[in-house]
Tab-separated table of C-alpha atoms in Angstrom:
chain	number	residue	atom	x	y	z
Y	1	UNK	CA	-11.888	-2.939	14.774
Y	2	UNK	CA	-11.877	-5.492	17.380
Y	3	UNK	CA	-9.307	-7.912	16.134
Y	4	UNK	CA	-6.111	-7.700	14.146
Y	5	UNK	CA	-6.918	-7.971	10.513
Y	6	UNK	CA	-4.616	-8.479	7.613
Y	7	UNK	CA	-4.941	-7.996	3.760
Y	8	UNK	CA	-4.809	-9.404	1.409
Y	9	UNK	CA	-5.082	-12.871	2.630
Y	10	UNK	CA	-2.515	-14.128	-0.300
Y	11	UNK	CA	-0.777	-12.295	-2.836
Y	12	UNK	CA	1.156	-13.684	-5.796
Y	13	UNK	CA	4.031	-11.481	-7.464
Y	14	UNK	CA	6.842	-11.956	-9.888
Y	15	UNK	CA	10.415	-11.858	-9.025
Y	16	UNK	CA	11.545	-8.044	-8.998
Y	17	UNK	CA	8.075	-6.780	-8.138
Y	18	UNK	CA	7.739	-4.544	-5.056
Y	19	UNK	CA	4.882	-5.283	-2.817
Y	20	UNK	CA	3.042	-4.138	0.332
Y	21	UNK	CA	0.323	-5.480	2.700
Y	22	UNK	CA	-1.748	-4.167	5.607
Y	23	UNK	CA	-2.318	-4.983	9.088
Y	24	UNK	CA	-5.382	-3.164	10.928
Y	25	UNK	CA	-5.634	-3.236	14.670
Y	26	UNK	CA	-7.600	-1.423	17.464
Y	27	UNK	CA	-6.139	1.957	18.092
Y	28	UNK	CA	-7.298	2.299	21.639
Y	29	UNK	CA	-4.538	1.589	24.457
Y	30	UNK	CA	-1.986	0.908	21.827
Y	31	UNK	CA	1.182	-0.923	23.303
Y	32	UNK	CA	3.189	-2.557	20.423
Y	33	UNK	CA	2.892	-3.876	16.801
Y	34	UNK	CA	4.947	-6.768	15.897
Y	35	UNK	CA	5.592	-8.572	12.291
Y	36	UNK	CA	6.835	-11.886	11.928
Y	37	UNK	CA	7.842	-13.847	8.845
Y	38	UNK	CA	6.794	-17.550	8.749
Y	39	UNK	CA	8.190	-19.843	6.127
Y	40	UNK	CA	6.559	-23.281	5.559
Y	41	UNK	CA	7.495	-25.838	7.726
Y	42	UNK	CA	9.426	-23.594	10.040
Y	43	UNK	CA	8.594	-21.487	13.040
Y	44	UNK	CA	7.786	-17.600	12.947
Y	45	UNK	CA	10.690	-15.391	13.149
Y	46	UNK	CA	10.310	-11.676	14.233
Y	47	UNK	CA	10.864	-8.997	11.863
Y	48	UNK	CA	10.111	-5.741	13.614
Y	49	UNK	CA	8.464	-4.523	16.925
Y	50	UNK	CA	7.206	-0.988	16.804
Y	51	UNK	CA	5.873	0.944	19.491
Y	52	UNK	CA	5.653	4.631	18.318
Y	53	UNK	CA	3.285	6.406	16.268
Y	54	UNK	CA	5.238	7.221	12.881
Y	55	UNK	CA	7.656	4.625	13.463
Y	56	UNK	CA	9.498	3.208	10.447
Y	57	UNK	CA	11.713	0.126	10.594
Y	58	UNK	CA	13.922	-1.638	7.940
Y	59	UNK	CA	15.743	-4.682	7.423
Y	60	UNK	CA	17.259	-5.196	4.118
Y	61	UNK	CA	14.582	-5.104	1.389
Y	62	UNK	CA	11.968	-5.289	3.847
Y	63	UNK	CA	10.421	-2.069	5.815
Y	64	UNK	CA	7.511	-1.278	7.990
Y	65	UNK	CA	5.584	1.744	9.171
Y	66	UNK	CA	3.083	2.328	11.869
Y	67	UNK	CA	0.173	4.701	12.571
Y	68	UNK	CA	-1.329	4.168	15.919
Y	69	UNK	CA	-3.813	6.922	15.665
Y	70	UNK	CA	-5.587	5.179	12.844
Y	71	UNK	CA	-4.583	1.642	13.683
Y	72	UNK	CA	-2.736	0.301	10.813
Y	73	UNK	CA	0.632	-0.803	9.671
Y	74	UNK	CA	2.246	-1.434	6.362
Y	75	UNK	CA	4.807	-3.913	5.519
Y	76	UNK	CA	6.743	-3.245	2.227
Y	77	UNK	CA	8.943	-5.511	0.357
Y	78	UNK	CA	11.128	-4.063	-2.392
Y	79	UNK	CA	12.125	-6.106	-5.542
Y	80	UNK	CA	10.404	-9.461	-4.221
Y	81	UNK	CA	12.705	-12.495	-4.291
Y	82	UNK	CA	11.687	-16.283	-4.408
Y	83	UNK	CA	13.283	-16.601	-0.850
Y	84	UNK	CA	10.646	-13.791	0.382
Y	85	UNK	CA	7.748	-16.541	-0.107
Y	86	UNK	CA	6.335	-16.908	3.444
Y	87	UNK	CA	3.279	-16.016	5.476
Y	88	UNK	CA	3.673	-12.579	7.103
Y	89	UNK	CA	2.075	-12.252	10.332
Y	90	UNK	CA	1.301	-9.059	12.334
Y	91	UNK	CA	0.370	-9.151	15.976
Y	92	UNK	CA	-0.924	-6.369	18.550
Y	93	UNK	CA	1.108	-6.590	21.619
Y	94	UNK	CA	-0.219	-5.876	25.207
Y	95	UNK	CA	1.350	-5.979	28.441
Y	96	UNK	CA	0.888	-9.699	28.615
Y	97	UNK	CA	0.710	-11.369	25.151
Y	98	UNK	CA	0.166	-10.879	21.490
Y	99	UNK	CA	-3.220	-11.082	19.428
Y	100	UNK	CA	-2.299	-12.326	16.002
Y	101	UNK	CA	-3.825	-11.674	12.638
Y	102	UNK	CA	-4.391	-14.559	10.004
Y	103	UNK	CA	-1.533	-13.638	8.005
Y	104	UNK	CA	-0.744	-12.606	4.515
Y	105	UNK	CA	0.570	-15.449	2.337
Y	106	UNK	CA	3.144	-14.086	-0.128
Y	107	UNK	CA	4.199	-16.236	-3.161
Y	108	UNK	CA	7.031	-14.767	-5.179
Y	109	UNK	CA	7.418	-16.558	-8.794
Y	110	UNK	CA	10.971	-16.742	-10.285
M	1	UNK	CA	22.201	-21.640	20.144
M	2	UNK	CA	19.263	-23.784	21.333
M	3	UNK	CA	16.707	-21.060	21.840
M	4	UNK	CA	13.092	-22.652	22.298
M	5	UNK	CA	12.886	-26.409	22.294
M	6	UNK	CA	9.685	-28.256	21.907
M	7	UNK	CA	9.455	-32.048	22.230
M	8	UNK	CA	8.016	-34.227	20.598
M	9	UNK	CA	7.801	-33.003	16.980
M	10	UNK	CA	4.947	-35.307	16.145
M	11	UNK	CA	2.597	-37.243	18.070
M	12	UNK	CA	-0.373	-39.345	17.563
M	13	UNK	CA	-2.907	-39.862	20.320
M	14	UNK	CA	-6.244	-41.715	20.862
M	15	UNK	CA	-9.354	-39.972	21.962
M	16	UNK	CA	-9.312	-39.857	25.715
M	17	UNK	CA	-5.391	-40.347	26.154
M	18	UNK	CA	-3.384	-37.798	27.879
M	19	UNK	CA	0.221	-36.165	27.019
M	20	UNK	CA	2.413	-33.463	28.010
M	21	UNK	CA	3.870	-31.090	25.196
M	22	UNK	CA	7.500	-30.243	26.458
M	23	UNK	CA	9.005	-26.693	25.946
M	24	UNK	CA	12.279	-25.477	27.242
M	25	UNK	CA	14.058	-22.173	26.666
M	26	UNK	CA	17.576	-21.238	27.552
M	27	UNK	CA	17.512	-17.571	26.910
M	28	UNK	CA	16.417	-16.645	30.446
M	29	UNK	CA	13.176	-15.260	29.355
M	30	UNK	CA	10.562	-14.387	31.708
M	31	UNK	CA	7.559	-14.594	29.528
M	32	UNK	CA	6.582	-17.979	27.815
M	33	UNK	CA	3.386	-18.817	25.691
M	34	UNK	CA	1.700	-21.679	24.049
M	35	UNK	CA	-0.201	-21.067	20.791
M	36	UNK	CA	-2.150	-23.407	18.443
M	37	UNK	CA	-2.211	-23.029	14.695
M	38	UNK	CA	-5.010	-24.431	12.930
M	39	UNK	CA	-5.699	-23.980	9.040
M	40	UNK	CA	-6.827	-20.649	8.118
M	41	UNK	CA	-6.947	-19.535	11.632
M	42	UNK	CA	-3.760	-18.077	12.483
M	43	UNK	CA	-2.082	-18.361	16.056
M	44	UNK	CA	-4.477	-18.684	19.078
M	45	UNK	CA	-2.984	-18.252	22.378
M	46	UNK	CA	-3.737	-21.163	24.814
M	47	UNK	CA	-2.135	-20.148	28.020
M	48	UNK	CA	0.925	-17.905	28.828
M	49	UNK	CA	3.123	-17.049	31.930
M	50	UNK	CA	4.920	-14.050	33.050
M	51	UNK	CA	7.400	-15.784	35.357
M	52	UNK	CA	7.992	-18.909	37.371
M	53	UNK	CA	4.847	-19.928	39.426
M	54	UNK	CA	2.596	-17.655	37.359
M	55	UNK	CA	0.245	-18.643	34.588
M	56	UNK	CA	-2.645	-17.152	32.912
M	57	UNK	CA	-5.394	-18.308	30.186
M	58	UNK	CA	-5.405	-17.108	26.820
M	59	UNK	CA	-7.951	-17.227	24.106
M	60	UNK	CA	-8.521	-21.011	23.877
M	61	UNK	CA	-7.419	-22.643	27.389
M	62	UNK	CA	-10.352	-25.311	27.427
M	63	UNK	CA	-8.830	-28.885	27.541
M	64	UNK	CA	-5.335	-27.655	28.443
M	65	UNK	CA	-3.215	-27.203	31.748
M	66	UNK	CA	0.263	-25.581	32.080
M	67	UNK	CA	2.521	-25.304	35.193
M	68	UNK	CA	5.766	-23.208	35.314
M	69	UNK	CA	7.885	-24.417	38.160
M	70	UNK	CA	11.335	-23.126	36.534
M	71	UNK	CA	11.990	-20.129	34.481
M	72	UNK	CA	13.196	-22.452	31.633
M	73	UNK	CA	10.339	-25.131	31.166
M	74	UNK	CA	6.672	-24.523	30.343
M	75	UNK	CA	4.816	-27.752	29.695
M	76	UNK	CA	1.449	-28.135	28.189
M	77	UNK	CA	-0.996	-31.009	29.192
M	78	UNK	CA	-3.650	-32.439	27.449
M	79	UNK	CA	-5.862	-34.579	29.917
M	80	UNK	CA	-8.397	-36.029	27.826
M	81	UNK	CA	-7.308	-35.703	24.056
M	82	UNK	CA	-10.214	-34.798	21.864
M	83	UNK	CA	-10.228	-34.654	17.997
M	84	UNK	CA	-10.811	-30.795	18.081
M	85	UNK	CA	-7.189	-30.626	19.714
M	86	UNK	CA	-5.644	-31.833	16.277
M	87	UNK	CA	-3.522	-29.079	15.661
M	88	UNK	CA	0.221	-27.818	15.507
M	89	UNK	CA	1.357	-26.304	18.708
M	90	UNK	CA	3.967	-23.657	19.361
M	91	UNK	CA	5.832	-22.753	22.271
M	92	UNK	CA	7.246	-19.019	22.446
M	93	UNK	CA	9.203	-16.959	24.919
M	94	UNK	CA	10.207	-13.442	25.253
M	95	UNK	CA	12.143	-11.468	27.764
M	96	UNK	CA	9.547	-9.196	28.929
M	97	UNK	CA	6.075	-8.082	27.860
M	98	UNK	CA	4.165	-7.558	24.260
M	99	UNK	CA	6.842	-4.866	23.473
M	100	UNK	CA	9.475	-7.469	23.053
M	101	UNK	CA	9.755	-9.990	20.074
M	102	UNK	CA	8.909	-13.626	20.879
M	103	UNK	CA	11.137	-16.413	19.924
M	104	UNK	CA	9.414	-19.519	18.743
M	105	UNK	CA	10.065	-23.434	18.914
M	106	UNK	CA	9.857	-25.767	15.898
M	107	UNK	CA	6.373	-26.851	16.831
M	108	UNK	CA	4.651	-29.955	17.566
M	109	UNK	CA	2.321	-31.561	15.129
M	110	UNK	CA	-0.402	-33.553	17.181
M	111	UNK	CA	-3.182	-35.764	15.572
M	112	UNK	CA	-5.905	-37.098	17.897
M	113	UNK	CA	-7.716	-39.988	16.247
């Protein structure tokens, strides 16, 4: 994998459903993996930065895991709420900058 | 709590005009970045800076210039605006390298007609 890839591109769930999405990235020379939440008409907001293989981070109902050896990270949302509707971006960090995936757009219906 | 401030928020340019997008941060961050966001394409890095006086090209630098004379400011210059530069531009900053979260401004929506 040369680029950062996210799947699915979009996701529609009902309020209360739990969901997860995937970020795949080149596993060689790993430095850091970022997750951002991007609401429509706003700017991206950092959720997590993970650096260690096996890292798990949690913020409220949102959590993320990291596997640097196989080059993937999962983002989980437990009990989705309408306010969780946003695009979730992951990015692979290097010493200088970030390479972003195209994002997963989540829509949560009440 | 200003964070990262971008001006203007919106602008319409004619082909061939020039303009500067302003970005300022008050968090004493060393690293600053400019991205453009096109529909379905995610965020593409235009230029970044690791400190005052140092700038580097990102993935899509053609048609743009930057300078970093102070820690706080990182303006992005379009010299000869082209329709392909119609986009939403985001400035971001971080304390250090790719292991630190980036803080984004609210964006500048630029249309070139």
